[in-house]
Amino acid sequence: MRIDRPPMGWNSWNTFGNDISEDLILKTADVMADEGLLDAGYKYLVIDDCWSLKERDKDGRLVPDPEKFPHGMKYLADYIHGKGLKFGMYSCAGTQTCAGYPGSFEHEFTDAATFAGWGVDYLKYDYCYHSPIIPGKYLYRRMGLALANCGRDILFAACSWGSDETQEWIKTTGASIWRSTGDIFDTWQSVKDLADRQDALLPYNGHGCFNDMDMLIVGMHGKGNVGLSGCSDVQYRTHFSLWAFMGSPLMIGCDIRNMDDVTRQTLTNRELIRINQDGWYSQPFALTPMMIQSSVKIYAKLLENGDVAVGCFNMEDTKTTARFNIDEIGLPVSTGKTLQMREVWSGQETAPREGTVFWDLEPYGCAVFRCRLTDLA
Ligand code: GLA
């Protein structure tokens, strides 16, 4: 299935890892549907690794672990669909999943049929234990073809972490998103590393196959499977803003059954989600920070109604001022135009008169603007 917007949803891995169950999934579906997340755009509920038994059945089919999922997967799919959500599952291009459950290698068509029979809408497809001989692009093409012929629309979410030059071949596989980085952990250093690695991959992002910077850690506060030291709420906000700005899929990774208000506000910022889901999906480009500002990342991108989005992200623990020139966006003073800029978290507005923008950022803080063109006069 092809999609024209980065998918949004929730995934079990970051918080729950192996500790998944029917009860968790049903309650998570309730919260997504009833507490504003579905309304904000989060519609895919994805069960990650560790859902199956360690052995296939006598016909070679994957079997859900009956202790974790006593009513099986079709039951879950029906419940999830009944809530207006979409159902995602997980497998792997290797002989085993990353956590050691059966992978889909040499079972691709059987597994695609099984997922279709259960009512699955999204398949995350990992890369552990893959053949050392068969190139990854062949393995992903196999599953891409299996899904395209399984009789159901299933979004193919590739997860080969950008290895083996994934960006060069992923659009040949039918995948709609591709993990462009390694795994996220609940630390600021991890957010920084993934953001840095994304810079060189921006030209590969776009309609047809979106760069996936990995699931969100917003609101984890150090708890759960990838929870380490955790981050502050300011850091989570900057992480969310970066992922949204870059056009990454937005897959929540915290326990939404116990989400605090700050986490909810971060995850449901409508203006940022609107920028993330913008129909043009144009490539973000870096603006040159003026003076020495190695800690600040500044990007802009064009939006479909002629607006421009600008994001300034302070990656370090000192206060700073983001400074940049809107010449680089295409608006030198000679055009007689400037930007009327509205910051999406604070609602504050500015409109540079001389082409240069100055904006104070707190440690680890960010500012994201939706900007309308306006006459300078
Ligand atoms: C890999 C993926 C993660 C997660 C785990 C599950 O590490 O990159 O996102 O799916 O496997 O084992």
Tab-separated table of C-alpha atoms and ligand atoms in Angstrom:
chain	number	residue	atom	x	y	z
A	1	MET	CA	0.000	0.000	0.000
A	2	ARG	CA	1.255	3.524	-0.793
A	3	ILE	CA	0.675	6.391	1.578
A	4	ASP	CA	0.965	10.125	1.015
A	5	ARG	CA	1.615	11.231	4.624
A	6	PRO	CA	4.030	9.914	7.269
A	7	PRO	CA	2.102	7.401	9.397
A	8	MET	CA	1.244	8.282	12.996
A	9	GLY	CA	0.484	5.830	15.768
A	10	TRP	CA	1.792	3.920	18.761
A	11	ASN	CA	4.287	1.048	18.960
A	12	SER	CA	4.814	-1.352	21.872
A	13	TRP	CA	8.618	-1.677	21.721
A	14	ASN	CA	10.064	1.377	23.474
A	15	THR	CA	8.204	0.864	26.728
A	16	PHE	CA	7.031	-2.734	26.765
A	17	GLY	CA	9.529	-4.865	24.818
A	18	ASN	CA	8.684	-8.471	25.617
A	19	ASP	CA	6.086	-7.494	28.215
A	20	ILE	CA	3.099	-7.273	25.863
A	21	SER	CA	-0.399	-8.696	26.278
A	22	GLU	CA	-3.926	-8.586	24.981
A	23	ASP	CA	-4.977	-6.469	27.926
A	24	LEU	CA	-2.259	-3.884	27.181
A	25	ILE	CA	-3.243	-3.660	23.515
A	26	LEU	CA	-6.988	-3.359	24.196
A	27	LYS	CA	-6.463	-0.630	26.795
A	28	THR	CA	-4.016	1.199	24.543
A	29	ALA	CA	-6.598	1.102	21.739
A	30	ASP	CA	-9.178	2.575	24.129
A	31	VAL	CA	-6.861	5.417	25.116
A	32	MET	CA	-5.872	6.172	21.522
A	33	ALA	CA	-9.481	6.353	20.426
A	34	ASP	CA	-11.058	7.961	23.483
A	35	GLU	CA	-8.452	10.436	24.722
A	36	GLY	CA	-7.733	12.611	21.710
A	37	LEU	CA	-4.828	10.785	20.055
A	38	LEU	CA	-6.828	9.391	17.144
A	39	ASP	CA	-8.365	12.835	16.647
A	40	ALA	CA	-4.854	14.292	16.492
A	41	GLY	CA	-3.939	11.775	13.736
A	42	TYR	CA	-2.459	8.793	15.620
A	43	LYS	CA	-4.196	5.819	14.032
A	44	TYR	CA	-1.777	2.859	13.750
A	45	LEU	CA	-1.502	0.637	16.815
A	46	VAL	CA	1.564	-1.554	16.233
A	47	ILE	CA	2.616	-4.660	18.166
A	48	ASP	CA	6.386	-4.972	17.848
A	49	ASP	CA	8.629	-7.994	18.502
A	50	CYS	CA	7.890	-10.872	20.964
A	51	TRP	CA	4.253	-11.577	20.077
A	52	SER	CA	4.639	-15.147	18.736
A	53	LEU	CA	5.611	-18.567	19.981
A	54	LYS	CA	9.203	-19.618	19.333
A	55	GLU	CA	8.061	-22.311	16.880
A	56	ARG	CA	5.858	-22.203	13.805
A	57	ASP	CA	2.883	-24.624	13.597
A	58	LYS	CA	2.966	-27.835	11.561
A	59	ASP	CA	1.920	-25.913	8.423
A	60	GLY	CA	4.774	-23.446	8.838
A	61	ARG	CA	2.585	-20.612	10.127
A	62	LEU	CA	3.432	-18.114	12.843
A	63	VAL	CA	1.479	-18.655	16.064
A	64	PRO	CA	0.600	-15.871	18.515
A	65	ASP	CA	1.723	-16.670	22.067
A	66	PRO	CA	-1.533	-17.866	23.691
A	67	GLU	CA	-0.447	-16.664	27.121
A	68	LYS	CA	0.055	-13.126	25.877
A	69	PHE	CA	-2.771	-13.102	23.333
A	70	PRO	CA	-5.352	-15.702	24.426
A	71	HIS	CA	-7.922	-14.736	21.765
A	72	GLY	CA	-5.407	-14.486	18.920
A	73	MET	CA	-4.713	-11.637	16.533
A	74	LYS	CA	-7.952	-11.480	14.539
A	75	TYR	CA	-9.758	-10.710	17.777
A	76	LEU	CA	-7.364	-7.820	18.441
A	77	ALA	CA	-7.658	-6.565	14.864
A	78	ASP	CA	-11.457	-6.523	15.097
A	79	TYR	CA	-11.334	-4.608	18.365
A	80	ILE	CA	-8.791	-2.116	17.029
A	81	HIS	CA	-10.758	-1.603	13.805
A	82	GLY	CA	-13.917	-1.159	15.854
A	83	LYS	CA	-12.232	1.808	17.502
A	84	GLY	CA	-11.495	3.388	14.123
A	85	LEU	CA	-7.785	2.526	14.381
A	86	LYS	CA	-5.445	0.506	12.144
A	87	PHE	CA	-3.587	-2.608	13.284
A	88	GLY	CA	0.173	-3.066	12.853
A	89	MET	CA	2.385	-6.097	13.458
A	90	TYR	CA	6.052	-6.979	13.251
A	91	SER	CA	8.296	-9.544	11.585
A	92	CYS	CA	11.837	-9.776	10.296
A	93	ALA	CA	13.686	-10.454	7.034
A	94	GLY	CA	16.035	-12.866	8.831
A	95	THR	CA	15.604	-16.342	10.232
A	96	GLN	CA	14.779	-14.847	13.622
A	97	THR	CA	13.500	-11.535	14.880
A	98	CYS	CA	15.893	-9.337	16.831
A	99	ALA	CA	14.512	-10.789	20.074
A	100	GLY	CA	14.875	-14.389	18.839
A	101	TYR	CA	11.354	-15.250	17.638
A	102	PRO	CA	10.786	-16.832	14.211
A	103	GLY	CA	11.571	-14.462	11.319
A	104	SER	CA	9.920	-14.511	7.901
A	105	PHE	CA	12.940	-15.596	5.826
A	106	GLU	CA	11.743	-18.248	3.340
A	107	HIS	CA	8.209	-17.861	4.753
A	108	GLU	CA	7.442	-14.459	3.257
A	109	PHE	CA	4.354	-15.398	1.246
A	110	THR	CA	2.902	-17.584	4.002
A	111	ASP	CA	3.392	-14.852	6.583
A	112	ALA	CA	1.943	-12.124	4.382
A	113	ALA	CA	-1.142	-14.323	3.896
A	114	THR	CA	-1.348	-14.929	7.646
A	115	PHE	CA	-1.162	-11.207	8.400
A	116	ALA	CA	-3.794	-10.464	5.759
A	117	GLY	CA	-6.059	-13.154	7.250
A	118	TRP	CA	-5.775	-11.542	10.673
A	119	GLY	CA	-6.703	-8.092	9.351
A	120	VAL	CA	-3.278	-6.499	9.692
A	121	ASP	CA	-2.858	-3.037	8.089
A	122	TYR	CA	0.861	-2.338	8.704
A	123	LEU	CA	3.937	-4.544	8.855
A	124	LYS	CA	7.177	-3.416	10.455
A	125	TYR	CA	9.909	-5.558	8.918
A	126	ASP	CA	13.218	-5.823	10.750
A	127	TYR	CA	16.683	-6.889	9.587
A	128	CYS	CA	18.256	-9.074	12.304
A	129	TYR	CA	19.639	-12.538	11.487
A	130	HIS	CA	19.418	-11.869	7.753
A	131	SER	CA	21.321	-13.963	5.257
A	132	PRO	CA	24.976	-12.979	4.970
A	133	ILE	CA	24.796	-13.885	1.271
A	134	ILE	CA	21.466	-12.612	-0.058
A	135	PRO	CA	21.464	-8.797	-0.331
A	136	GLY	CA	18.973	-6.926	1.799
A	137	LYS	CA	17.296	-5.412	-1.236
A	138	TYR	CA	16.285	-8.912	-2.408
A	139	LEU	CA	14.879	-9.768	1.006
A	140	TYR	CA	12.806	-6.581	1.212
A	141	ARG	CA	11.597	-7.022	-2.386
A	142	ARG	CA	10.356	-10.500	-1.487
A	143	MET	CA	8.246	-9.267	1.374
A	144	GLY	CA	7.177	-6.236	-0.647
A	145	LEU	CA	5.840	-8.537	-3.346
A	146	ALA	CA	4.279	-10.898	-0.815
A	147	LEU	CA	2.378	-8.002	0.758
A	148	ALA	CA	1.369	-6.542	-2.600
A	149	ASN	CA	-0.166	-9.911	-3.483
A	150	CYS	CA	-1.721	-10.893	-0.164
A	151	GLY	CA	-5.157	-9.480	-0.967
A	152	ARG	CA	-5.121	-6.772	1.684
A	153	ASP	CA	-3.731	-3.241	1.819
A	154	ILE	CA	-0.800	-3.526	4.210
A	155	LEU	CA	1.626	-0.660	4.752
A	156	PHE	CA	5.184	-1.981	4.459
A	157	ALA	CA	7.422	-0.364	7.092
A	158	ALA	CA	11.044	-1.351	6.451
A	159	CYS	CA	13.391	-1.414	9.430
A	160	SER	CA	16.927	-2.090	8.206
A	161	TRP	CA	18.304	0.895	10.176
A	162	GLY	CA	19.844	2.498	7.075
A	163	SER	CA	22.388	-0.306	6.797
A	164	ASP	CA	23.678	-1.641	3.471
A	165	GLU	CA	22.922	1.761	1.888
A	166	THR	CA	19.187	1.216	2.387
A	167	GLN	CA	18.457	4.627	0.907
A	168	GLU	CA	19.774	3.499	-2.489
A	169	TRP	CA	17.319	0.638	-2.936
A	170	ILE	CA	14.445	0.951	-0.507
A	171	LYS	CA	12.115	2.624	-3.010
A	172	THR	CA	12.407	-0.481	-5.216
A	173	THR	CA	10.825	-2.691	-2.559
A	174	GLY	CA	7.339	-1.258	-2.129
A	175	ALA	CA	8.155	0.005	1.369
A	176	SER	CA	6.293	3.166	2.393
A	177	ILE	CA	8.662	4.130	5.197
A	178	TRP	CA	12.229	3.124	5.977
A	179	ARG	CA	14.158	3.304	9.223
A	180	SER	CA	16.981	5.655	8.352
A	181	THR	CA	18.852	5.311	11.643
A	182	GLY	CA	19.686	2.818	14.389
A	183	ASP	CA	17.521	2.315	17.469
A	184	ILE	CA	16.484	5.160	19.709
A	185	PHE	CA	17.036	5.070	23.481
A	186	ASP	CA	15.516	7.311	26.102
A	187	THR	CA	18.464	9.701	26.416
A	188	TRP	CA	19.217	13.109	24.951
A	189	GLN	CA	22.456	11.777	23.441
A	190	SER	CA	20.435	9.262	21.437
A	191	VAL	CA	18.133	12.004	20.101
A	192	LYS	CA	21.175	14.047	19.089
A	193	ASP	CA	22.868	11.120	17.371
A	194	LEU	CA	19.784	10.232	15.336
A	195	ALA	CA	19.210	13.868	14.373
A	196	ASP	CA	22.830	14.250	13.243
A	197	ARG	CA	22.672	11.123	11.142
A	198	GLN	CA	19.497	12.315	9.452
A	199	ASP	CA	21.127	15.380	7.897
A	200	ALA	CA	22.865	13.455	5.110
A	201	LEU	CA	19.716	11.447	4.378
A	202	LEU	CA	17.242	14.294	3.870
A	203	PRO	CA	17.489	14.173	0.057
A	204	TYR	CA	16.156	10.595	0.134
A	205	ASN	CA	13.047	11.574	2.066
A	206	GLY	CA	9.784	12.155	0.317
A	207	HIS	CA	6.517	10.961	-1.112
A	208	GLY	CA	6.423	7.250	-1.680
A	209	CYS	CA	8.883	6.335	1.055
A	210	PHE	CA	9.365	8.454	4.151
A	211	ASN	CA	12.525	8.507	6.302
A	212	ASP	CA	11.707	6.993	9.694
A	213	MET	CA	13.856	8.395	12.524
A	214	ASP	CA	12.491	5.693	14.891
A	215	MET	CA	9.733	5.705	17.475
A	216	LEU	CA	9.271	8.614	19.862
A	217	ILE	CA	10.562	8.535	23.422
A	218	VAL	CA	8.374	11.470	24.514
A	219	GLY	CA	6.960	10.876	27.994
A	220	MET	CA	8.976	7.749	28.829
A	221	HIS	CA	10.947	9.470	31.602
A	222	GLY	CA	13.410	6.603	31.808
A	223	LYS	CA	10.768	3.878	32.265
A	224	GLY	CA	10.495	0.733	30.182
A	225	ASN	CA	12.384	-1.261	27.616
A	226	VAL	CA	14.582	1.446	26.058
A	227	GLY	CA	14.259	3.750	29.055
A	228	LEU	CA	17.699	4.719	30.327
A	229	SER	CA	18.348	8.039	32.009
A	230	GLY	CA	15.268	9.626	30.418
A	231	CYS	CA	14.945	13.219	29.217
A	232	SER	CA	13.401	16.428	30.540
A	233	ASP	CA	10.069	17.654	29.199
A	234	VAL	CA	11.908	20.419	27.303
A	235	GLN	CA	14.106	17.803	25.631
A	236	TYR	CA	11.070	15.674	24.756
A	237	ARG	CA	9.425	18.698	23.198
A	238	THR	CA	12.498	19.449	21.090
A	239	HIS	CA	12.783	15.779	20.084
A	240	PHE	CA	9.115	15.707	19.041
A	241	SER	CA	9.473	19.011	17.180
A	242	LEU	CA	12.507	17.758	15.243
A	243	TRP	CA	10.884	14.468	14.275
A	244	ALA	CA	7.678	16.238	13.243
A	245	PHE	CA	9.541	18.941	11.320
A	246	MET	CA	11.694	16.422	9.438
A	247	GLY	CA	8.597	14.539	8.309
A	248	SER	CA	9.385	11.353	10.229
A	249	PRO	CA	6.578	8.945	11.063
A	250	LEU	CA	5.306	9.839	14.538
A	251	MET	CA	4.970	6.601	16.490
A	252	ILE	CA	4.416	7.155	20.202
A	253	GLY	CA	6.550	4.931	22.428
A	254	CYS	CA	5.444	5.746	25.971
A	255	ASP	CA	2.732	4.103	28.087
A	256	ILE	CA	-0.221	6.241	27.032
A	257	ARG	CA	-2.419	4.674	29.717
A	258	ASN	CA	-0.432	6.741	32.227
A	259	MET	CA	0.405	9.795	30.185
A	260	ASP	CA	0.787	13.115	32.028
A	261	ASP	CA	-0.625	16.385	30.702
A	262	VAL	CA	2.697	17.745	29.491
A	263	THR	CA	3.307	14.591	27.441
A	264	ARG	CA	-0.190	14.779	25.968
A	265	GLN	CA	0.290	18.453	25.048
A	266	THR	CA	3.616	17.698	23.408
A	267	LEU	CA	2.272	14.798	21.376
A	268	THR	CA	-0.846	16.606	20.212
A	269	ASN	CA	0.513	19.993	19.110
A	270	ARG	CA	-1.784	20.510	16.128
A	271	GLU	CA	0.411	23.014	14.307
A	272	LEU	CA	3.423	20.719	14.383
A	273	ILE	CA	1.361	17.757	13.294
A	274	ARG	CA	0.026	19.879	10.458
A	275	ILE	CA	3.611	20.643	9.378
A	276	ASN	CA	4.497	16.942	9.663
A	277	GLN	CA	1.489	15.913	7.581
A	278	ASP	CA	1.773	18.730	5.020
A	279	GLY	CA	0.644	17.543	1.594
A	280	TRP	CA	3.683	18.850	-0.292
A	281	TYR	CA	6.049	16.939	1.915
A	282	SER	CA	8.919	19.019	0.576
A	283	GLN	CA	12.477	18.339	1.652
A	284	PRO	CA	13.668	20.277	4.726
A	285	PHE	CA	16.873	22.221	4.097
A	286	ALA	CA	19.424	23.509	6.565
A	287	LEU	CA	19.845	27.261	7.004
A	288	THR	CA	23.277	28.547	7.885
A	289	PRO	CA	23.363	29.760	11.480
A	290	MET	CA	25.071	33.200	11.564
A	291	MET	CA	28.078	33.549	13.875
A	292	ILE	CA	29.327	30.459	15.678
A	293	GLN	CA	26.358	28.386	16.687
A	294	SER	CA	27.396	24.792	16.427
A	295	SER	CA	24.782	23.770	18.958
A	296	VAL	CA	21.819	25.023	16.918
A	297	LYS	CA	20.202	23.227	14.013
A	298	ILE	CA	18.067	25.454	11.788
A	299	TYR	CA	15.912	24.131	8.949
A	300	ALA	CA	13.208	25.420	6.669
A	301	LYS	CA	10.753	23.761	4.333
A	302	LEU	CA	8.052	24.862	1.945
A	303	LEU	CA	4.425	24.053	2.693
A	304	GLU	CA	1.614	23.364	0.281
A	305	ASN	CA	-0.340	26.606	0.795
A	306	GLY	CA	2.724	28.760	0.064
A	307	ASP	CA	3.669	29.077	3.730
A	308	VAL	CA	7.149	28.204	4.985
A	309	ALA	CA	8.023	26.259	8.140
A	310	VAL	CA	11.199	27.159	10.011
A	311	GLY	CA	12.588	25.161	12.941
A	312	CYS	CA	15.427	26.132	15.332
A	313	PHE	CA	16.677	23.423	17.670
A	314	ASN	CA	19.177	24.013	20.484
A	315	MET	CA	20.953	20.698	21.016
A	316	GLU	CA	23.106	21.833	23.974
A	317	ASP	CA	22.626	22.799	27.612
A	318	THR	CA	23.406	26.518	27.268
A	319	LYS	CA	21.082	29.358	26.362
A	320	THR	CA	21.642	30.659	22.882
A	321	THR	CA	20.150	32.880	20.209
A	322	ALA	CA	19.313	31.379	16.840
A	323	ARG	CA	20.293	33.821	14.069
A	324	PHE	CA	19.676	33.244	10.405
A	325	ASN	CA	18.857	35.094	7.246
A	326	ILE	CA	15.719	34.544	5.198
A	327	ASP	CA	17.699	35.154	1.984
A	328	GLU	CA	18.403	31.462	2.026
A	329	ILE	CA	14.693	30.687	1.906
A	330	GLY	CA	14.412	32.847	-1.201
A	331	LEU	CA	13.407	36.141	0.378
A	332	PRO	CA	16.146	38.779	0.116
A	333	VAL	CA	14.933	42.279	1.024
A	334	SER	CA	14.926	43.109	-2.728
A	335	THR	CA	11.792	40.966	-3.151
A	336	GLY	CA	9.870	43.446	-0.988
A	337	LYS	CA	8.608	40.497	1.031
A	338	THR	CA	9.216	39.113	4.468
A	339	LEU	CA	7.835	36.367	6.666
A	340	GLN	CA	5.151	36.828	9.274
A	341	MET	CA	6.371	34.100	11.642
A	342	ARG	CA	4.205	32.453	14.302
A	343	GLU	CA	5.923	30.183	16.830
A	344	VAL	CA	3.793	27.082	17.316
A	345	TRP	CA	4.502	26.424	21.028
A	346	SER	CA	4.241	29.963	22.425
A	347	GLY	CA	2.058	31.685	19.825
A	348	GLN	CA	4.595	34.559	19.701
A	349	GLU	CA	4.978	36.362	16.394
A	350	THR	CA	7.816	38.154	14.625
A	351	ALA	CA	8.438	39.577	11.149
A	352	PRO	CA	12.056	40.423	10.270
A	353	ARG	CA	12.467	43.847	8.644
A	354	GLU	CA	16.099	43.497	7.532
A	355	GLY	CA	16.071	39.845	6.587
A	356	THR	CA	17.715	38.547	9.764
A	357	VAL	CA	15.878	36.592	12.450
A	358	PHE	CA	17.076	36.480	16.069
A	359	TRP	CA	15.313	34.109	18.440
A	360	ASP	CA	16.346	33.184	21.978
A	361	LEU	CA	16.403	29.505	22.818
A	362	GLU	CA	16.565	28.013	26.287
A	363	PRO	CA	18.947	25.087	26.922
A	364	TYR	CA	17.726	22.169	24.754
A	365	GLY	CA	14.836	24.360	23.632
A	366	CYS	CA	13.362	24.835	20.195
A	367	ALA	CA	11.218	27.233	18.215
A	368	VAL	CA	9.144	26.125	15.249
A	369	PHE	CA	7.448	28.731	13.105
A	370	ARG	CA	4.701	28.598	10.580
A	371	CYS	CA	5.408	31.585	8.340
A	372	ARG	CA	3.185	33.471	5.951
A	373	LEU	CA	4.658	35.684	3.226
A	374	THR	CA	3.834	39.352	3.702
A	375	ASP	CA	4.821	42.710	2.131
A	376	LEU	CA	7.702	44.557	3.749
A	377	ALA	CA	6.158	47.993	3.453
B	1	GLA	C1	15.252	-3.831	16.294
B	1	GLA	C2	14.419	-2.639	15.816
B	1	GLA	C3	13.631	-2.089	16.987
B	1	GLA	C4	12.736	-3.167	17.576
B	1	GLA	C5	13.585	-4.368	17.987
B	1	GLA	C6	12.729	-5.553	18.388
B	1	GLA	O1	16.266	-3.437	17.186
B	1	GLA	O2	15.238	-1.664	15.243
B	1	GLA	O3	12.841	-0.983	16.575
B	1	GLA	O4	11.767	-3.538	16.628
B	1	GLA	O5	14.414	-4.799	16.919
B	1	GLA	O6	13.494	-6.649	18.777
